[in-house]
């Protein structure tokens, strides 16, 4: 296996026009993409795989301190789309063969994502009462235990990427690269840094460049890391790695734009949390700048561009193509 050099930024590719756009779930282009995979069935199948693995390998809820493990399981096993671990799995499958270490490493991204949701919901952050259709963690366990449950999940992500009984077939150099990608996507140069920028932008006007900077970090960097780690696990070549990085950057932006739209158009029943909160908190969003229809078109264009990045991949990448379309069509 050849290894790819990493620095504090990783590989960064500019967004480029592909001459395609997505219209309500299908590409409207002279070169029509055929995506025969049933993406809803694929996502459900992979979600069940992730959920079963989590159930089998998480600490028992009675393991001391029991309240901590109960709180961790409360949020982690409350449902969720599992998009980030599925992206890791789908990317590895697009290259293949998949190592035995794929599942524990993929699950690490769900730990990071869930910890971020627990902390986001706290009164000192977004002060949300509901998440994934149930009371938020701090509403059930109190602020202190919620903070510690998030801390525990954050540490568990790196634990699972390094446990000898779970990660059994990775070259140590590749394993270090995977941990570095996870840290970069989750930390000060990624999700956490983006959350800080998002807080600082509340109740003031920001331009498009600043809005994109917020969302590239807050949402996009962890998605980017999930895809890149899948590529590393499967031994992607440099060209494959670059195209998959571009794909991840495009769907990361599409995901955040779709989230902004759903915050306006969705209901609490659909979203599993309160809707309309962005406007209440004075957040600048893509619908605020482009209008709803303009934001939807922008998300569709991002999805189409992502699909274009995969032109050099065969049908094994169809789940990745389908995920790009699912991201902009979803209702939660």
Short mmCIF file of C-alpha atoms in Angstrom, two decimals:
data_model
loop_
_atom_site.label_atom_id
_atom_site.label_comp_id
_atom_site.label_asym_id
_atom_site.label_seq_id
_atom_site.Cartn_x
_atom_site.Cartn_y
_atom_site.Cartn_z
CA UNK A 1 0.00 0.00 0.00
CA UNK A 2 1.30 3.47 -0.83
CA UNK A 3 0.74 6.19 1.73
CA UNK A 4 -0.42 9.75 1.17
CA UNK A 5 1.29 12.68 2.83
CA UNK A 6 -0.79 14.73 5.25
CA UNK A 7 -0.24 18.21 6.61
CA UNK A 8 -2.47 20.36 8.82
CA UNK A 9 -4.84 20.97 5.92
CA UNK A 10 -4.74 17.69 4.01
CA UNK A 11 -5.42 17.88 0.28
CA UNK A 12 -7.56 20.83 -0.74
CA UNK A 13 -9.20 20.92 -4.16
CA UNK A 14 -11.08 23.89 -5.62
CA UNK A 15 -14.73 23.45 -6.47
CA UNK A 16 -15.10 23.26 -10.22
CA UNK A 17 -18.00 23.38 -12.64
CA UNK A 18 -18.99 20.04 -14.12
CA UNK A 19 -21.71 21.30 -16.45
CA UNK A 20 -24.42 19.30 -14.68
CA UNK A 21 -27.17 20.09 -12.24
CA UNK A 22 -29.53 17.92 -10.22
CA UNK A 23 -33.26 18.52 -10.49
CA UNK A 24 -35.34 16.91 -7.74
CA UNK A 25 -33.24 13.79 -7.44
CA UNK A 26 -32.03 13.21 -10.97
CA UNK A 27 -29.25 14.74 -13.02
CA UNK A 28 -30.38 16.93 -15.89
CA UNK A 29 -27.38 16.75 -18.21
CA UNK A 30 -26.34 15.62 -21.65
CA UNK A 31 -24.30 12.92 -19.92
CA UNK A 32 -26.96 11.40 -17.70
CA UNK A 33 -25.67 9.45 -14.71
CA UNK A 34 -27.27 6.04 -14.31
CA UNK A 35 -27.53 5.12 -10.64
CA UNK A 36 -29.35 1.79 -10.43
CA UNK A 37 -28.67 1.28 -6.72
CA UNK A 38 -31.73 1.60 -4.46
CA UNK A 39 -30.13 4.15 -2.18
CA UNK A 40 -32.82 4.04 0.51
CA UNK A 41 -32.44 0.27 0.84
CA UNK A 42 -28.66 0.58 0.78
CA UNK A 43 -28.68 3.22 3.54
CA UNK A 44 -31.08 1.19 5.66
CA UNK A 45 -28.97 -1.95 5.26
CA UNK A 46 -25.76 -0.14 6.20
CA UNK A 47 -27.44 1.70 9.07
CA UNK A 48 -28.51 -1.65 10.53
CA UNK A 49 -24.96 -2.98 10.16
CA UNK A 50 -23.59 0.03 12.06
CA UNK A 51 -26.26 -0.19 14.75
CA UNK A 52 -25.64 -3.90 15.34
CA UNK A 53 -21.91 -3.33 15.62
CA UNK A 54 -22.39 -0.50 18.08
CA UNK A 55 -24.75 -2.57 20.22
CA UNK A 56 -22.30 -5.47 20.27
CA UNK A 57 -19.18 -3.48 21.17
CA UNK A 58 -20.29 -0.56 23.34
CA UNK A 59 -19.72 -0.84 27.10
CA UNK A 60 -22.66 -2.40 28.91
CA UNK A 61 -24.92 0.29 30.40
CA UNK A 62 -24.26 -1.13 33.86
CA UNK A 63 -20.49 -0.73 33.52
CA UNK A 64 -19.37 1.78 36.20
CA UNK A 65 -19.97 4.65 36.10
CA UNK A 66 -23.34 3.40 34.92
CA UNK A 67 -24.88 6.86 34.49
CA UNK A 68 -22.16 7.78 31.97
CA UNK A 69 -22.62 4.69 29.82
CA UNK A 70 -26.39 5.01 30.02
CA UNK A 71 -26.18 8.62 28.81
CA UNK A 72 -23.80 7.66 26.00
CA UNK A 73 -26.11 4.92 24.78
CA UNK A 74 -29.16 7.19 25.14
CA UNK A 75 -27.92 9.55 22.45
CA UNK A 76 -25.80 7.21 20.34
CA UNK A 77 -28.50 4.55 19.93
CA UNK A 78 -31.41 6.97 19.48
CA UNK A 79 -31.50 6.47 15.74
CA UNK A 80 -29.91 8.75 13.21
CA UNK A 81 -29.00 8.33 9.57
CA UNK A 82 -25.39 7.16 10.21
CA UNK A 83 -24.35 9.04 7.06
CA UNK A 84 -20.74 9.56 8.13
CA UNK A 85 -19.88 5.91 8.90
CA UNK A 86 -21.82 4.85 5.80
CA UNK A 87 -19.75 7.23 3.69
CA UNK A 88 -16.60 5.59 5.05
CA UNK A 89 -17.97 2.16 4.19
CA UNK A 90 -19.27 3.16 0.74
CA UNK A 91 -15.97 4.80 -0.17
CA UNK A 92 -13.97 1.72 0.80
CA UNK A 93 -16.38 -0.46 -1.16
CA UNK A 94 -15.95 1.76 -4.24
CA UNK A 95 -12.24 0.85 -4.23
CA UNK A 96 -12.14 -2.50 -2.42
CA UNK A 97 -11.31 -4.89 -0.97
CA UNK A 98 -12.53 -3.72 2.43
CA UNK A 99 -10.41 -4.50 5.49
CA UNK A 100 -11.81 -6.11 8.63
CA UNK A 101 -11.08 -2.85 10.45
CA UNK A 102 -13.62 -0.94 8.36
CA UNK A 103 -16.53 -1.06 10.82
CA UNK A 104 -14.81 0.07 14.03
CA UNK A 105 -13.09 2.91 12.20
CA UNK A 106 -16.33 3.93 10.45
CA UNK A 107 -18.18 3.93 13.79
CA UNK A 108 -15.64 6.41 15.15
CA UNK A 109 -17.24 9.05 12.95
CA UNK A 110 -20.63 8.40 14.55
CA UNK A 111 -19.07 8.88 17.99
CA UNK A 112 -17.70 12.27 16.95
CA UNK A 113 -20.97 13.29 15.32
CA UNK A 114 -23.12 12.25 18.30
CA UNK A 115 -20.83 13.95 20.81
CA UNK A 116 -21.12 17.15 18.79
CA UNK A 117 -24.91 16.93 18.85
CA UNK A 118 -24.99 16.44 22.63
CA UNK A 119 -22.80 19.50 23.13
CA UNK A 120 -24.63 21.56 20.47
CA UNK A 121 -27.90 21.04 22.32
CA UNK A 122 -26.62 22.38 25.64
CA UNK A 123 -28.10 25.63 27.05
CA UNK A 124 -24.74 27.36 26.55
CA UNK A 125 -24.78 26.43 22.85
CA UNK A 126 -28.04 26.02 20.87
CA UNK A 127 -30.26 25.25 23.89
CA UNK A 128 -32.37 22.63 22.10
CA UNK A 129 -34.97 20.50 23.85
CA UNK A 130 -35.29 17.69 21.30
CA UNK A 131 -32.93 15.62 19.20
CA UNK A 132 -33.69 12.55 17.07
CA UNK A 133 -37.30 12.71 18.23
CA UNK A 134 -36.63 12.58 21.97
CA UNK A 135 -35.56 14.96 24.77
CA UNK A 136 -31.96 16.06 24.43
CA UNK A 137 -29.31 14.45 26.59
CA UNK A 138 -29.01 17.31 29.07
CA UNK A 139 -32.80 17.38 29.53
CA UNK A 140 -32.64 13.77 30.74
CA UNK A 141 -29.27 13.58 32.52
CA UNK A 142 -28.42 17.20 33.32
CA UNK A 143 -25.78 19.46 31.84
CA UNK A 144 -22.78 17.93 33.62
CA UNK A 145 -23.45 14.32 32.60
CA UNK A 146 -24.32 15.43 29.05
CA UNK A 147 -20.97 17.22 28.75
CA UNK A 148 -19.15 14.17 30.08
CA UNK A 149 -21.09 11.80 27.81
CA UNK A 150 -19.94 13.90 24.86
CA UNK A 151 -16.38 13.87 26.18
CA UNK A 152 -16.55 10.09 26.53
CA UNK A 153 -17.76 9.64 22.95
CA UNK A 154 -15.01 11.92 21.66
CA UNK A 155 -12.34 9.82 23.36
CA UNK A 156 -14.02 6.57 22.34
CA UNK A 157 -13.66 7.51 18.66
CA UNK A 158 -9.88 7.43 18.95
CA UNK A 159 -9.98 4.39 21.22
CA UNK A 160 -11.82 2.35 18.59
CA UNK A 161 -9.34 3.39 15.88
CA UNK A 162 -6.46 2.07 18.00
CA UNK A 163 -7.85 -0.93 19.90
CA UNK A 164 -5.83 -4.02 19.04
CA UNK A 165 -8.88 -6.29 19.35
CA UNK A 166 -10.92 -4.20 16.87
CA UNK A 167 -8.35 -2.88 14.40
CA UNK A 168 -6.44 -5.99 13.50
CA UNK A 169 -5.27 -5.65 9.90
CA UNK A 170 -3.99 -2.09 9.38
CA UNK A 171 -0.44 -1.10 8.68
CA UNK A 172 0.65 1.19 11.57
CA UNK A 173 1.48 4.05 9.18
CA UNK A 174 -1.98 3.85 7.62
CA UNK A 175 -3.54 3.70 11.09
CA UNK A 176 -1.74 6.90 12.12
CA UNK A 177 -2.97 8.62 8.94
CA UNK A 178 -6.54 7.57 9.71
CA UNK A 179 -6.33 8.94 13.25
CA UNK A 180 -4.84 12.18 11.88
CA UNK A 181 -7.71 12.56 9.41
CA UNK A 182 -10.26 11.99 12.18
CA UNK A 183 -8.57 14.55 14.43
CA UNK A 184 -8.31 17.15 11.65
CA UNK A 185 -11.95 16.70 10.66
CA UNK A 186 -13.22 16.93 14.23
CA UNK A 187 -10.97 19.50 15.85
CA UNK A 188 -9.84 23.10 15.77
CA UNK A 189 -9.15 22.99 12.01
CA UNK A 190 -12.46 21.27 11.31
CA UNK A 191 -15.80 20.84 13.06
CA UNK A 192 -14.95 22.55 16.37
CA UNK A 193 -13.37 25.51 14.61
CA UNK A 194 -16.45 25.81 12.41
CA UNK A 195 -18.72 25.78 15.44
CA UNK A 196 -16.77 28.69 16.91
CA UNK A 197 -17.10 30.63 13.65
CA UNK A 198 -20.83 29.85 13.62
CA UNK A 199 -21.29 31.24 17.15
CA UNK A 200 -19.34 34.37 16.29
CA UNK A 201 -21.54 34.97 13.25
CA UNK A 202 -24.84 34.95 15.14
CA UNK A 203 -26.94 38.13 14.93
CA UNK A 204 -24.76 39.82 12.36
CA UNK A 205 -24.60 39.90 8.58
CA UNK A 206 -21.98 37.70 6.95
CA UNK A 207 -21.12 37.50 3.28
CA UNK A 208 -21.17 34.34 1.21
CA UNK A 209 -17.43 33.72 1.57
CA UNK A 210 -17.69 33.81 5.36
CA UNK A 211 -20.78 31.62 5.36
CA UNK A 212 -19.00 29.03 3.24
CA UNK A 213 -15.97 29.18 5.54
CA UNK A 214 -18.24 28.41 8.50
CA UNK A 215 -19.93 25.48 6.86
CA UNK A 216 -16.86 24.01 5.19
CA UNK A 217 -15.45 23.60 8.68
CA UNK A 218 -18.57 23.01 10.81
CA UNK A 219 -20.08 20.30 8.59
CA UNK A 220 -17.83 19.65 5.63
CA UNK A 221 -14.53 18.72 7.24
CA UNK A 222 -15.88 15.72 9.17
CA UNK A 223 -17.70 14.44 6.08
CA UNK A 224 -14.49 14.95 4.11
CA UNK A 225 -12.55 12.98 6.71
CA UNK A 226 -15.09 10.13 6.64
CA UNK A 227 -14.65 9.74 2.88
CA UNK A 228 -10.88 10.12 2.94
CA UNK A 229 -10.56 7.53 5.72
CA UNK A 230 -12.60 5.08 3.64
CA UNK A 231 -10.19 5.70 0.78
CA UNK A 232 -7.17 5.13 3.03
CA UNK A 233 -8.65 1.92 4.43
CA UNK A 234 -9.09 0.48 0.93
CA UNK A 235 -5.68 1.59 -0.35
CA UNK A 236 -6.77 4.28 -2.82
CA UNK A 237 -4.22 5.66 -5.25
CA UNK A 238 -3.41 9.35 -5.32
CA UNK A 239 -5.74 10.16 -8.24
CA UNK A 240 -8.62 8.27 -6.64
CA UNK A 241 -7.92 10.00 -3.34
CA UNK A 242 -8.02 13.46 -4.93
CA UNK A 243 -11.30 12.80 -6.76
CA UNK A 244 -12.90 11.36 -3.63
CA UNK A 245 -11.73 14.38 -1.64
CA UNK A 246 -13.45 16.66 -4.17
CA UNK A 247 -16.59 14.52 -3.97
CA UNK A 248 -16.58 14.83 -0.18
CA UNK A 249 -16.14 18.60 -0.26
CA UNK A 250 -19.09 18.94 -2.64
CA UNK A 251 -21.47 16.74 -0.66
CA UNK A 252 -20.38 18.38 2.59
CA UNK A 253 -21.54 21.74 1.25
CA UNK A 254 -24.71 20.18 -0.19
CA UNK A 255 -25.45 18.60 3.20
CA UNK A 256 -25.23 21.90 5.05
CA UNK A 257 -27.30 23.78 2.47
CA UNK A 258 -29.96 21.05 2.68
CA UNK A 259 -29.90 21.34 6.49
CA UNK A 260 -30.45 25.09 6.21
CA UNK A 261 -33.41 24.52 3.89
CA UNK A 262 -34.91 21.85 6.14
CA UNK A 263 -34.65 24.17 9.16
CA UNK A 264 -37.05 26.45 7.28
CA UNK A 265 -39.33 23.91 5.59
CA UNK A 266 -39.29 20.90 7.92
CA UNK A 267 -41.43 20.04 10.91
CA UNK A 268 -40.38 18.75 14.32
CA UNK A 269 -41.88 15.38 13.43
CA UNK A 270 -39.74 15.17 10.29
CA UNK A 271 -36.55 16.57 11.79
CA UNK A 272 -36.74 15.02 15.25
CA UNK A 273 -35.98 18.47 16.68
CA UNK A 274 -37.50 21.93 16.63
CA UNK A 275 -37.66 23.67 13.23
CA UNK A 276 -37.13 27.35 12.50
CA UNK A 277 -34.36 27.68 15.06
CA UNK A 278 -31.77 29.22 12.74
CA UNK A 279 -33.85 32.35 12.27
CA UNK A 280 -34.63 32.54 16.00
CA UNK A 281 -30.91 32.48 16.82
CA UNK A 282 -30.01 35.06 14.21
CA UNK A 283 -27.94 32.64 12.13
CA UNK A 284 -27.05 33.53 8.57
CA UNK A 285 -28.01 30.71 6.22
CA UNK A 286 -28.10 29.88 2.52
CA UNK A 287 -31.89 30.44 2.28
CA UNK A 288 -31.38 33.85 3.87
CA UNK A 289 -28.92 34.79 1.13
CA UNK A 290 -30.32 32.93 -1.90
CA UNK A 291 -33.95 32.36 -0.95
CA UNK A 292 -35.37 28.86 -0.59
CA UNK A 293 -35.42 27.99 -4.28
CA UNK A 294 -31.98 29.43 -4.87
CA UNK A 295 -30.55 27.47 -1.94
CA UNK A 296 -32.18 24.27 -3.18
CA UNK A 297 -30.68 24.79 -6.64
CA UNK A 298 -27.26 25.40 -5.11
CA UNK A 299 -27.48 22.15 -3.14
CA UNK A 300 -28.53 20.30 -6.29
CA UNK A 301 -25.61 21.76 -8.21
CA UNK A 302 -23.21 20.64 -5.47
CA UNK A 303 -24.62 17.09 -5.64
CA UNK A 304 -24.27 17.02 -9.41
CA UNK A 305 -20.70 18.26 -9.21
CA UNK A 306 -19.94 15.54 -6.63
CA UNK A 307 -21.30 12.87 -8.97
CA UNK A 308 -19.12 14.26 -11.74
CA UNK A 309 -16.05 13.70 -9.58
CA UNK A 310 -16.75 9.95 -9.74
CA UNK A 311 -16.66 9.61 -13.53
CA UNK A 312 -13.48 7.54 -13.30
CA UNK A 313 -15.08 5.01 -10.92
CA UNK A 314 -17.17 2.00 -11.94
CA UNK A 315 -20.53 0.81 -10.63
CA UNK A 316 -19.05 0.01 -7.20
CA UNK A 317 -19.23 3.78 -6.60
CA UNK A 318 -22.98 3.92 -7.30
CA UNK A 319 -23.80 4.10 -3.56
CA UNK A 320 -21.65 7.24 -3.35
CA UNK A 321 -23.53 8.70 -6.31
CA UNK A 322 -26.82 7.79 -4.70
CA UNK A 323 -25.80 9.35 -1.38
CA UNK A 324 -25.09 12.64 -3.16
CA UNK A 325 -28.66 12.68 -4.47
CA UNK A 326 -30.13 11.50 -1.18
CA UNK A 327 -28.47 14.36 0.70
CA UNK A 328 -30.38 17.01 -1.23
CA UNK A 329 -33.70 15.11 -1.36
CA UNK A 330 -33.95 14.02 2.29
CA UNK A 331 -36.62 15.29 4.66
CA UNK A 332 -34.66 14.95 7.91
#
